[in-house]
Short mmCIF file of C-alpha atoms and ligand atoms in Angstrom, two decimals:
data_model
loop_
_atom_site.label_atom_id
_atom_site.label_comp_id
_atom_site.label_asym_id
_atom_site.label_seq_id
_atom_site.Cartn_x
_atom_site.Cartn_y
_atom_site.Cartn_z
CA MET A 1 84.88 -20.57 73.33
CA SER A 2 87.44 -19.74 70.64
CA ALA A 3 86.66 -18.99 67.00
CA SER A 4 88.33 -22.25 65.98
CA SER A 5 85.82 -24.34 67.95
CA PRO A 6 82.39 -23.05 66.99
CA ARG A 7 79.39 -23.96 69.09
CA LYS A 8 77.39 -26.89 67.80
CA PHE A 9 73.72 -27.25 68.68
CA LYS A 10 71.40 -30.23 68.37
CA ASN A 11 68.50 -27.82 67.88
CA PRO A 12 68.46 -26.63 64.24
CA ARG A 13 66.74 -23.37 65.23
CA ALA A 14 69.97 -22.24 66.85
CA THR A 15 71.24 -20.78 63.61
CA TYR A 16 74.86 -20.07 64.48
CA ASN A 17 77.43 -21.45 62.03
CA PHE A 18 74.71 -22.77 59.72
CA LEU A 19 76.25 -24.21 56.53
CA GLY A 20 79.44 -22.28 57.15
CA ARG A 21 77.72 -18.91 57.67
CA THR A 22 77.62 -16.90 60.90
CA CYS A 23 75.74 -13.71 61.61
CA SER A 24 78.19 -11.51 63.46
CA ILE A 25 77.42 -8.16 65.08
CA SER A 26 80.49 -6.31 63.84
CA GLY A 27 79.53 -2.88 65.14
CA VAL A 28 76.99 -1.27 67.46
CA GLY A 29 76.27 2.43 67.95
CA SER A 30 73.65 4.67 69.53
CA TYR A 31 72.52 8.25 69.67
CA VAL A 32 70.26 10.11 72.09
CA PRO A 33 69.15 13.74 71.67
CA GLU A 34 70.88 16.38 73.77
CA ARG A 35 67.84 17.69 75.65
CA ILE A 36 67.32 16.00 79.03
CA VAL A 37 63.83 16.10 80.57
CA THR A 38 63.98 15.26 84.27
CA ASN A 39 61.19 14.14 86.58
CA ALA A 40 61.38 17.62 88.14
CA ASP A 41 60.65 19.11 84.69
CA LEU A 42 57.57 16.85 84.42
CA GLU A 43 56.39 17.96 87.88
CA ARG A 44 55.95 21.39 86.29
CA MET A 45 53.94 19.97 83.36
CA VAL A 46 51.52 17.45 84.90
CA ASP A 47 50.25 16.42 88.35
CA THR A 48 53.09 14.04 89.25
CA THR A 49 56.13 13.73 91.50
CA ASP A 50 59.69 12.54 91.11
CA GLU A 51 58.96 10.09 93.93
CA TRP A 52 55.92 8.54 92.12
CA ILE A 53 57.76 8.20 88.82
CA PHE A 54 60.95 6.78 90.31
CA THR A 55 59.32 4.27 92.68
CA ARG A 56 56.83 3.03 90.03
CA THR A 57 59.24 2.93 87.07
CA GLY A 58 62.88 3.52 88.05
CA ILE A 59 63.01 6.43 85.57
CA LYS A 60 64.78 9.67 86.54
CA SER A 61 65.08 11.37 83.15
CA ARG A 62 64.54 10.87 79.43
CA ARG A 63 65.84 12.53 76.23
CA MET A 64 63.70 14.63 73.92
CA ALA A 65 64.50 15.36 70.28
CA ALA A 66 64.39 18.94 69.00
CA SER A 67 61.36 19.98 66.94
CA ASP A 68 63.45 19.82 63.74
CA GLU A 69 65.14 16.51 64.66
CA TYR A 70 63.30 13.46 63.31
CA THR A 71 63.47 9.70 63.76
CA SER A 72 65.58 9.40 60.58
CA ASP A 73 68.11 11.87 62.06
CA LEU A 74 68.44 9.90 65.29
CA ALA A 75 68.65 6.65 63.29
CA SER A 76 71.31 8.02 60.92
CA ARG A 77 73.55 9.25 63.74
CA ALA A 78 73.36 5.86 65.49
CA ALA A 79 73.99 4.09 62.16
CA LEU A 80 77.10 6.16 61.37
CA ARG A 81 78.53 5.32 64.81
CA ALA A 82 77.88 1.59 64.31
CA MET A 83 79.41 1.75 60.81
CA ARG A 84 82.52 3.50 62.11
CA LYS A 85 83.03 0.87 64.81
CA ALA A 86 82.50 -1.95 62.29
CA GLY A 87 84.78 -0.29 59.72
CA VAL A 88 81.95 -0.42 57.18
CA LYS A 89 81.61 2.17 54.39
CA PRO A 90 78.16 3.26 53.12
CA ASP A 91 78.55 1.44 49.79
CA GLN A 92 79.16 -1.89 51.56
CA ILE A 93 75.66 -1.95 53.06
CA ASP A 94 73.28 -4.31 51.25
CA LEU A 95 70.15 -3.73 53.33
CA ILE A 96 68.83 -1.19 55.86
CA ILE A 97 66.04 -2.22 58.24
CA VAL A 98 64.57 0.40 60.56
CA ALA A 99 62.32 -0.73 63.42
CA THR A 100 60.10 2.13 64.56
CA ILE A 101 56.57 3.13 65.57
CA THR A 102 57.38 6.80 64.98
CA PRO A 103 58.49 6.99 61.33
CA ASP A 104 59.18 10.47 59.93
CA MET A 105 55.94 9.98 57.94
CA PRO A 106 53.74 7.05 56.85
CA PHE A 107 55.69 6.82 53.59
CA PRO A 108 58.32 6.79 52.26
CA SER A 109 59.92 4.55 54.85
CA THR A 110 62.31 5.96 57.43
CA ALA A 111 64.84 3.38 56.16
CA CYS A 112 64.84 5.12 52.73
CA LEU A 113 65.41 8.50 54.43
CA VAL A 114 68.29 6.97 56.41
CA GLN A 115 69.75 5.52 53.20
CA GLN A 116 69.90 9.04 51.76
CA LYS A 117 71.35 10.56 54.97
CA ILE A 118 74.19 8.05 55.30
CA GLY A 119 74.79 7.73 51.53
CA ALA A 120 74.23 3.95 51.38
CA TYR A 121 72.76 4.12 47.88
CA ARG A 122 73.46 0.47 47.02
CA ALA A 123 71.24 -0.76 49.88
CA ALA A 124 67.65 -1.97 49.79
CA ALA A 125 65.67 -0.33 52.60
CA PHE A 126 62.46 -0.94 54.52
CA ASP A 127 60.83 -0.33 57.92
CA ILE A 128 59.29 -2.87 60.25
CA GLU A 129 56.81 -2.17 63.03
CA ALA A 130 56.73 -4.37 66.11
CA ALA A 131 56.65 -1.56 68.69
CA CYS A 132 59.10 -2.09 71.57
CA SER A 133 60.00 -5.54 70.18
CA GLY A 134 61.00 -4.07 66.83
CA PHE A 135 64.76 -4.28 67.24
CA ILE A 136 64.74 -8.05 67.93
CA TYR A 137 62.30 -8.58 65.04
CA ALA A 138 64.66 -6.60 62.78
CA LEU A 139 67.71 -8.54 64.03
CA GLU A 140 65.99 -11.82 63.22
CA ILE A 141 65.02 -10.57 59.74
CA GLY A 142 68.55 -9.31 59.11
CA GLN A 143 69.99 -12.61 60.30
CA GLN A 144 67.82 -14.53 57.82
CA PHE A 145 69.20 -12.48 54.90
CA ILE A 146 72.77 -13.13 56.07
CA MET A 147 72.29 -16.86 56.66
CA SER A 148 70.48 -17.35 53.35
CA ARG A 149 73.50 -15.76 51.55
CA THR A 150 71.24 -13.06 50.12
CA TYR A 151 73.27 -10.24 51.71
CA ASN A 152 76.62 -9.87 53.45
CA THR A 153 76.14 -6.59 55.32
CA VAL A 154 72.86 -5.54 56.94
CA LEU A 155 72.30 -2.36 58.95
CA VAL A 156 69.64 -2.91 61.64
CA ILE A 157 68.34 0.16 63.48
CA GLY A 158 65.81 0.73 66.27
CA ALA A 159 64.83 4.42 66.39
CA GLU A 160 62.04 6.43 67.97
CA LYS A 161 60.84 9.97 68.49
CA LEU A 162 58.15 8.92 70.96
CA SER A 163 57.84 12.51 72.20
CA SER A 164 55.91 13.12 68.95
CA ILE A 165 53.10 10.67 69.87
CA VAL A 166 52.95 11.22 73.64
CA ASP A 167 50.13 13.28 75.14
CA TRP A 168 52.08 15.73 77.29
CA THR A 169 48.97 16.40 79.40
CA ASP A 170 48.47 12.70 80.32
CA ARG A 171 50.49 11.83 83.43
CA ASN A 172 49.71 8.11 82.94
CA THR A 173 51.92 7.93 79.85
CA CYS A 174 54.05 11.05 79.37
CA VAL A 175 56.42 10.18 82.23
CA LEU A 176 57.35 6.81 80.73
CA PHE A 177 58.83 7.47 77.29
CA GLY A 178 61.88 9.01 75.61
CA ASP A 179 63.61 9.48 72.25
CA GLY A 180 66.74 7.79 70.88
CA ALA A 181 68.24 5.30 68.44
CA GLY A 182 70.54 2.29 68.39
CA ALA A 183 72.08 0.49 65.42
CA THR A 184 74.04 -2.65 64.62
CA ILE A 185 75.93 -3.91 61.59
CA LEU A 186 75.29 -7.60 60.86
CA GLN A 187 77.84 -9.41 58.70
CA ASN A 188 78.83 -12.86 57.66
CA ARG A 189 82.21 -13.40 59.27
CA PRO A 190 83.03 -17.11 59.37
CA ASP A 191 85.94 -16.48 61.75
CA SER A 192 83.79 -14.57 64.19
CA HIS A 193 81.34 -14.98 67.02
CA GLY A 194 77.75 -13.98 66.44
CA LEU A 195 74.03 -14.12 66.91
CA LEU A 196 73.25 -17.63 68.19
CA THR A 197 69.49 -17.35 67.90
CA ALA A 198 66.65 -14.85 67.81
CA CYS A 199 63.03 -15.71 68.45
CA MET A 200 59.82 -13.70 68.11
CA GLY A 201 56.20 -14.00 69.20
CA ALA A 202 52.92 -12.10 68.98
CA ASP A 203 49.34 -12.09 70.30
CA GLY A 204 47.00 -9.86 68.27
CA ARG A 205 44.10 -10.68 70.59
CA LYS A 206 45.56 -8.15 73.00
CA ALA A 207 46.13 -5.42 70.40
CA ASP A 208 44.02 -2.94 72.38
CA LEU A 209 46.34 -2.94 75.41
CA LEU A 210 48.83 -0.58 73.73
CA SER A 211 47.97 1.41 70.63
CA MET A 212 47.78 4.68 68.75
CA PRO A 213 44.28 4.51 67.24
CA GLY A 214 44.47 7.46 64.83
CA GLY A 215 46.32 8.10 61.58
CA GLY A 216 45.72 4.77 59.82
CA SER A 217 43.03 3.54 57.42
CA ARG A 218 40.63 2.86 60.31
CA CYS A 219 40.74 6.40 61.58
CA PRO A 220 42.48 8.79 59.16
CA ALA A 221 43.57 12.18 60.47
CA SER A 222 40.68 14.61 60.72
CA LYS A 223 39.71 17.54 62.93
CA GLU A 224 37.62 15.11 65.00
CA SER A 225 40.39 12.53 65.39
CA VAL A 226 42.84 15.19 66.54
CA ALA A 227 40.28 16.67 68.96
CA ALA A 228 39.68 13.19 70.41
CA GLY A 229 43.42 12.69 70.96
CA LEU A 230 43.51 9.58 68.75
CA HIS A 231 47.03 10.39 67.51
CA PHE A 232 48.51 9.84 70.94
CA LEU A 233 49.83 6.61 72.39
CA ARG A 234 47.36 4.79 74.70
CA MET A 235 48.08 2.09 77.18
CA ASP A 236 46.49 -0.12 79.82
CA GLY A 237 49.53 0.07 82.11
CA LYS A 238 48.61 -2.66 84.57
CA GLU A 239 47.75 -5.26 81.89
CA ALA A 240 50.82 -4.29 79.84
CA PHE A 241 52.93 -4.83 82.95
CA LYS A 242 51.56 -8.33 83.64
CA ASN A 243 51.84 -9.42 80.01
CA ALA A 244 55.36 -7.99 79.72
CA VAL A 245 56.66 -10.07 82.63
CA GLN A 246 55.09 -13.27 81.32
CA ALA A 247 56.07 -12.79 77.65
CA MET A 248 59.66 -11.72 78.35
CA ASN A 249 60.16 -14.73 80.60
CA THR A 250 58.76 -17.09 77.93
CA ALA A 251 60.88 -15.54 75.14
CA ALA A 252 64.07 -15.64 77.21
CA GLN A 253 63.51 -19.28 78.20
CA GLU A 254 62.83 -20.26 74.56
CA SER A 255 66.01 -18.60 73.28
CA LEU A 256 68.10 -20.26 76.01
CA ARG A 257 66.51 -23.65 75.27
CA ARG A 258 67.34 -23.33 71.57
CA CYS A 259 70.99 -22.70 72.42
CA GLU A 260 71.12 -25.38 75.14
CA LEU A 261 72.18 -22.74 77.63
CA ASP A 262 71.34 -22.13 81.27
CA ILE A 263 70.68 -18.58 82.52
CA SER A 264 73.75 -18.85 84.80
CA GLN A 265 75.95 -19.04 81.66
CA ILE A 266 74.75 -15.63 80.43
CA LYS A 267 77.20 -12.83 81.24
CA CYS A 268 74.89 -9.93 80.50
CA ILE A 269 71.08 -9.78 80.28
CA ILE A 270 69.76 -6.72 78.43
CA PRO A 271 65.98 -6.49 78.90
CA HIS A 272 63.67 -3.96 77.26
CA GLN A 273 64.06 -0.82 79.36
CA ALA A 274 60.43 0.08 80.08
CA ASN A 275 60.18 -0.15 83.83
CA ARG A 276 62.66 -1.23 86.53
CA ARG A 277 59.95 -3.29 88.26
CA ILE A 278 59.25 -5.26 85.06
CA ILE A 279 63.00 -5.91 84.68
CA ASP A 280 63.29 -7.12 88.28
CA ALA A 281 60.21 -9.36 87.99
CA VAL A 282 61.52 -10.97 84.76
CA SER A 283 64.95 -11.41 86.30
CA GLU A 284 63.45 -13.14 89.34
CA ARG A 285 61.43 -15.54 87.17
CA LEU A 286 64.52 -16.36 85.13
CA GLY A 287 66.54 -17.03 88.28
CA ALA A 288 69.11 -14.41 87.21
CA ARG A 289 71.58 -12.68 89.53
CA PRO A 290 71.38 -8.86 89.82
CA ASP A 291 74.96 -8.55 88.52
CA GLN A 292 73.88 -10.17 85.21
CA LEU A 293 71.44 -7.34 84.41
CA PHE A 294 72.24 -4.24 82.37
CA VAL A 295 69.83 -1.41 83.19
CA ASN A 296 69.81 2.20 81.93
CA VAL A 297 66.06 2.93 82.18
CA GLU A 298 66.79 5.62 84.78
CA LYS A 299 68.48 7.79 82.10
CA TYR A 300 66.29 7.27 79.02
CA GLY A 301 62.88 5.86 80.04
CA ASN A 302 61.19 3.60 77.48
CA THR A 303 62.60 4.29 74.00
CA SER A 304 60.58 1.44 72.44
CA ALA A 305 62.42 -0.11 69.44
CA ALA A 306 65.61 1.76 70.34
CA SER A 307 65.72 0.53 73.93
CA VAL A 308 67.82 -2.66 73.84
CA ALA A 309 69.98 -1.33 70.98
CA ILE A 310 71.01 1.73 73.02
CA ALA A 311 71.58 -0.49 76.08
CA LEU A 312 73.68 -2.97 74.07
CA ASP A 313 75.90 -0.12 72.86
CA GLU A 314 76.29 1.26 76.38
CA ALA A 315 77.05 -2.20 77.78
CA VAL A 316 79.82 -2.68 75.19
CA GLU A 317 81.21 0.85 75.64
CA SER A 318 81.27 0.53 79.45
CA ARG A 319 83.04 -2.85 79.10
CA ARG A 320 80.24 -4.81 80.70
CA ILE A 321 80.50 -7.13 77.68
CA HIS A 322 83.76 -8.65 76.48
CA ARG A 323 84.68 -10.81 73.50
CA GLY A 324 83.25 -14.30 73.94
CA ASP A 325 80.63 -13.30 76.55
CA LEU A 326 77.11 -14.65 76.15
CA VAL A 327 74.50 -11.86 75.99
CA LEU A 328 70.71 -12.24 76.24
CA LEU A 329 68.42 -9.54 74.81
CA VAL A 330 64.72 -9.79 75.69
CA VAL A 331 61.88 -7.48 74.68
CA PHE A 332 58.12 -6.89 74.85
CA GLY A 333 55.81 -4.39 73.17
CA ALA A 334 52.51 -3.43 71.61
CA GLY A 335 50.88 -5.98 69.32
CA LEU A 336 51.35 -7.71 71.63
CA THR A 337 54.82 -8.68 70.50
CA TRP A 338 57.86 -10.16 72.24
CA GLY A 339 61.23 -11.61 71.40
CA ALA A 340 64.67 -12.61 72.61
CA ALA A 341 68.13 -13.07 71.15
CA VAL A 342 71.30 -14.78 72.36
CA ILE A 343 74.62 -13.40 71.13
CA GLU A 344 78.11 -14.76 71.63
CA TRP A 345 79.99 -11.46 71.62
N1 LIG B 1 52.09 10.58 88.72
C1 LIG B 1 51.26 10.42 89.76
N2 LIG B 1 50.22 9.55 89.73
C2 LIG B 1 50.04 8.83 88.62
C3 LIG B 1 50.87 8.98 87.50
C4 LIG B 1 51.93 9.89 87.56
N3 LIG B 1 52.79 10.09 86.55
N4 LIG B 1 50.45 8.15 86.53
C5 LIG B 1 49.39 7.50 87.01
N5 LIG B 1 49.13 7.93 88.27
C6 LIG B 1 48.06 7.50 89.13
C7 LIG B 1 46.87 6.99 88.34
O1 LIG B 1 46.02 8.06 87.99
C8 LIG B 1 46.24 6.04 89.30
O2 LIG B 1 45.51 6.81 90.23
P1 LIG B 1 44.09 6.24 90.78
O3 LIG B 1 44.42 4.97 91.48
O4 LIG B 1 43.63 7.33 91.71
O5 LIG B 1 43.24 6.04 89.59
C9 LIG B 1 47.43 5.47 90.04
O6 LIG B 1 48.52 6.39 89.88
C10 LIG B 1 47.89 4.15 89.49
O7 LIG B 1 48.91 3.72 90.32
P2 LIG B 1 49.41 2.24 90.33
O8 LIG B 1 48.28 1.31 90.18
O9 LIG B 1 50.27 2.04 91.51
O10 LIG B 1 50.31 2.25 89.03
P3 LIG B 1 51.13 1.02 88.52
O11 LIG B 1 51.89 0.38 89.61
O12 LIG B 1 50.31 0.14 87.63
O13 LIG B 1 52.21 1.75 87.59
C11 LIG B 1 52.77 2.07 85.29
C12 LIG B 1 51.78 2.39 86.42
C13 LIG B 1 54.11 2.66 85.67
C14 LIG B 1 52.27 2.70 84.01
C15 LIG B 1 52.91 0.54 85.11
O14 LIG B 1 51.66 -0.03 85.03
C16 LIG B 1 53.75 0.15 83.91
O15 LIG B 1 54.93 0.43 83.81
N6 LIG B 1 53.14 -0.59 82.97
C17 LIG B 1 53.87 -1.14 81.81
C18 LIG B 1 54.06 -0.16 80.73
C19 LIG B 1 54.96 -0.81 79.69
O16 LIG B 1 55.97 -1.39 80.01
N7 LIG B 1 54.68 -0.76 78.43
C20 LIG B 1 55.59 -1.50 77.54
C21 LIG B 1 55.34 -1.43 76.21
S1 LIG B 1 55.18 0.21 75.60
C22 LIG B 1 55.07 0.06 73.87
O17 LIG B 1 55.07 -0.97 73.33
C23 LIG B 1 54.97 1.32 73.09
#
């Protein structure tokens, strides 16, 4: 579809080309730390095997940030790459949103620290927390500011240093996660393609399935809380798995319905990269073909809010996505939370 014949939807929740505004993704960038931790490395740390990890999850390695490298550093590097590709200077940015469950500290926000690191001093800045769904939540929030004419240029980042909240003695969780960041520049570009829709959902009744119990007002840091390991990520893996498949399928179907699209029209599906078996189960339910999927979980493991942003950047860089292609992002995380977005690239 050419820029001169914009898509028109009967459903008003497909927000593309709303009152002459579009929300275009004019640049995407990512950054992962240099250190690679392989399954063989983990075999030396906990009672596990490469075979168990790979067959259960599809993960072969993950990246780990240095001890003096923080979420704001990963986020800033990804942001600068996205800005360069979009041709956007720091003083053009109106708003910075960082999605993360591993902020540098409880406050100030990681978004404020990123603002300082990239020199975007004109921008408002805040964090949002929706665990692995955070990037889609942040995209939807950014889109609302663009479509409402509040801002013209929004920097949306998903960034995590999950290695800082993983219990490296717990084989149930430490094999699954990694560090990294992905960023996009959202802009109003009436002549351009863009974000067709983004949708979000949550179910707080299942909050206990995935959590980090310590460090908040319920259980502030104390000698006892540290001794009890309450500052580490906890997860009921089997229940998370089942809920992930169901929620990602529902979110993907809803986003397609809003845009009056069929899954066969999607060129590239980028699911949350938590587990290859979850991705395959969602794909089967959606009736997708294997060649529609973009998967990089083998290299990075689950990078939570950074996951689909890193994958989107890699899909664009490896030319899996071309101008005009329809792209479906779909995510699931703690909360529970879920979401999906359809982009006309
Ligand atoms: N190495 C060897 N054995 C292990 C390991 C390991 N690394 N981890 C667990 N095991 C053992 C367990 O102790 C258990 O042993 P037991 O039966 O003797 O008690 C057994 O393996 C469990 O095996 P399975 O039942 O086959 O494991 P399953 O197929 O459920 O896979 C996994 C586990 C990979 C965690 C899976 O449940 C999963 O991926 N869940 C989803 C996680 C997720 O996607 N979270 C997303 C959101 S994360 C967020 O929002 C921050």
